[in-house]
Amino acid sequence: MKIRGRIQLRKSAKNKLLDDLRPIYGDTVVEKIASYKFEHADAGDTSVILIDGKVLLFAVDDIYFPTVRGVMELGFEKNVVVVDSGAVRFVVNGADVMSPGIVRADESILEGDPVIVKEEKYGKPLAIGKALVPGKAMVSDSGKAVKSLHHVGDEIWNLEV
């Protein structure tokens, strides 16, 4: 999959995007990227945002999520779900995150929020998903907690800029 149609975002569109990201990921990350160059592009059926030439955000249903690379580069630390080592191989293959594999989750996560799935031992990001239940209910004995949208090794991860 390759990126097509790169267009630099207008200042108003960039500011709206930053305002949308602020309540989910916090002021620190937004202030860090505010001075960077933002471009919109299409990659197959996926809409992506390039920040200083790197694919760091992607859209699903007009909601922007960070890519796994975006999490590593920008240091997103909010809306994190941590999974145990037994869940890692499933998550990196694109499986949804099940509650029994979750060690801890930010309690501020609301149903429908973008979440970052990290592994327990080293804290490395594995996937990006959408919360199916609130953060307080994620650690339980059964059920699906996070719908996986992007993971290490998928098409978004392998995008050629």
CSV table of C-alpha atoms in Angstrom, one decimal, residues 4-90:
chain,number,residue,atom,x,y,z
A,4,ARG,CA,-1.4,9.0,-2.6
A,5,GLY,CA,-2.5,12.7,-2.8
A,6,ARG,CA,-0.5,14.4,-0.1
A,7,ILE,CA,-2.0,17.8,0.7
A,8,GLN,CA,-0.8,20.1,3.4
A,9,LEU,CA,-3.5,20.9,6.0
A,10,ARG,CA,-4.7,24.4,6.2
A,11,LYS,CA,-4.1,26.2,9.5
A,12,SER,CA,-7.8,26.0,10.5
A,13,ALA,CA,-7.9,22.2,9.8
A,14,LYS,CA,-4.7,21.6,11.7
A,15,ASN,CA,-6.0,23.6,14.7
A,16,LYS,CA,-9.3,21.6,14.7
A,17,LEU,CA,-7.4,18.3,14.6
A,18,LEU,CA,-5.2,19.4,17.5
A,19,ASP,CA,-8.3,20.5,19.4
A,20,ASP,CA,-9.8,17.0,18.8
A,21,LEU,CA,-6.6,15.3,20.0
A,22,ARG,CA,-6.2,17.4,23.1
A,23,PRO,CA,-8.9,15.9,25.4
A,24,ILE,CA,-7.9,12.3,24.5
A,25,TYR,CA,-4.1,12.6,24.6
A,26,GLY,CA,-3.4,15.7,26.7
A,27,ASP,CA,-1.8,19.1,26.3
A,28,THR,CA,1.8,17.8,26.4
A,29,VAL,CA,1.6,15.8,23.1
A,30,VAL,CA,-0.5,18.4,21.3
A,31,GLU,CA,1.9,21.2,22.3
A,32,LYS,CA,4.8,19.1,21.1
A,33,ILE,CA,3.4,18.6,17.6
A,34,ALA,CA,1.7,22.0,17.1
A,35,SER,CA,4.6,23.6,15.3
A,36,TYR,CA,5.1,20.6,12.9
A,37,LYS,CA,4.0,20.4,9.3
A,38,PHE,CA,0.7,18.4,8.8
A,39,GLU,CA,-0.3,16.7,5.6
A,40,HIS,CA,-3.4,14.7,4.7
A,41,ALA,CA,-3.1,11.7,2.4
A,42,ASP,CA,-4.9,8.6,1.3
A,43,ALA,CA,-3.5,5.1,1.6
A,44,GLY,CA,-5.9,2.7,0.0
A,45,ASP,CA,-9.2,3.1,1.9
A,46,THR,CA,-7.4,4.7,4.9
A,47,SER,CA,-7.0,8.4,5.5
A,48,VAL,CA,-3.7,9.3,7.2
A,49,ILE,CA,-2.0,12.4,8.6
A,50,LEU,CA,1.7,12.8,8.0
A,51,ILE,CA,3.4,14.9,10.6
A,52,ASP,CA,6.8,16.2,9.4
A,53,GLY,CA,6.7,13.5,6.6
A,54,LYS,CA,5.9,10.5,8.9
A,55,VAL,CA,2.6,8.6,9.1
A,56,LEU,CA,1.7,9.3,12.7
A,57,LEU,CA,-2.1,9.5,12.6
A,58,PHE,CA,-4.9,7.6,10.8
A,59,ALA,CA,-8.6,8.0,10.7
A,60,VAL,CA,-11.5,5.6,11.3
A,61,ASP,CA,-15.0,7.1,11.0
A,62,ASP,CA,-13.6,10.6,11.1
A,63,ILE,CA,-11.8,10.0,14.4
A,64,TYR,CA,-8.1,10.3,14.4
A,65,PHE,CA,-5.9,7.7,16.1
A,66,PRO,CA,-2.2,7.6,16.5
A,67,THR,CA,-0.3,4.9,14.6
A,68,VAL,CA,2.0,2.6,16.6
A,69,ARG,CA,4.9,4.6,15.2
A,70,GLY,CA,3.1,7.8,16.3
A,71,VAL,CA,2.9,6.5,19.8
A,72,MET,CA,6.6,5.7,19.9
A,73,GLU,CA,7.7,9.0,18.3
A,74,LEU,CA,5.3,11.4,20.2
A,75,GLY,CA,5.2,9.6,23.5
A,76,PHE,CA,1.4,9.2,24.0
A,77,GLU,CA,0.9,8.1,27.6
A,78,LYS,CA,-2.9,8.5,28.0
A,79,ASN,CA,-5.6,6.0,27.2
A,80,VAL,CA,-3.2,3.1,27.7
A,81,VAL,CA,-4.3,-0.6,28.1
A,82,VAL,CA,-1.5,-3.0,29.2
A,83,VAL,CA,-1.7,-6.7,28.3
A,84,ASP,CA,0.1,-9.6,29.8
A,85,SER,CA,2.8,-11.6,27.8
A,86,GLY,CA,0.3,-14.3,26.9
A,87,ALA,CA,-1.8,-11.9,24.9
A,88,VAL,CA,1.1,-10.3,23.0
A,89,ARG,CA,1.2,-12.9,20.1
A,90,PHE,CA,-2.5,-12.5,19.5
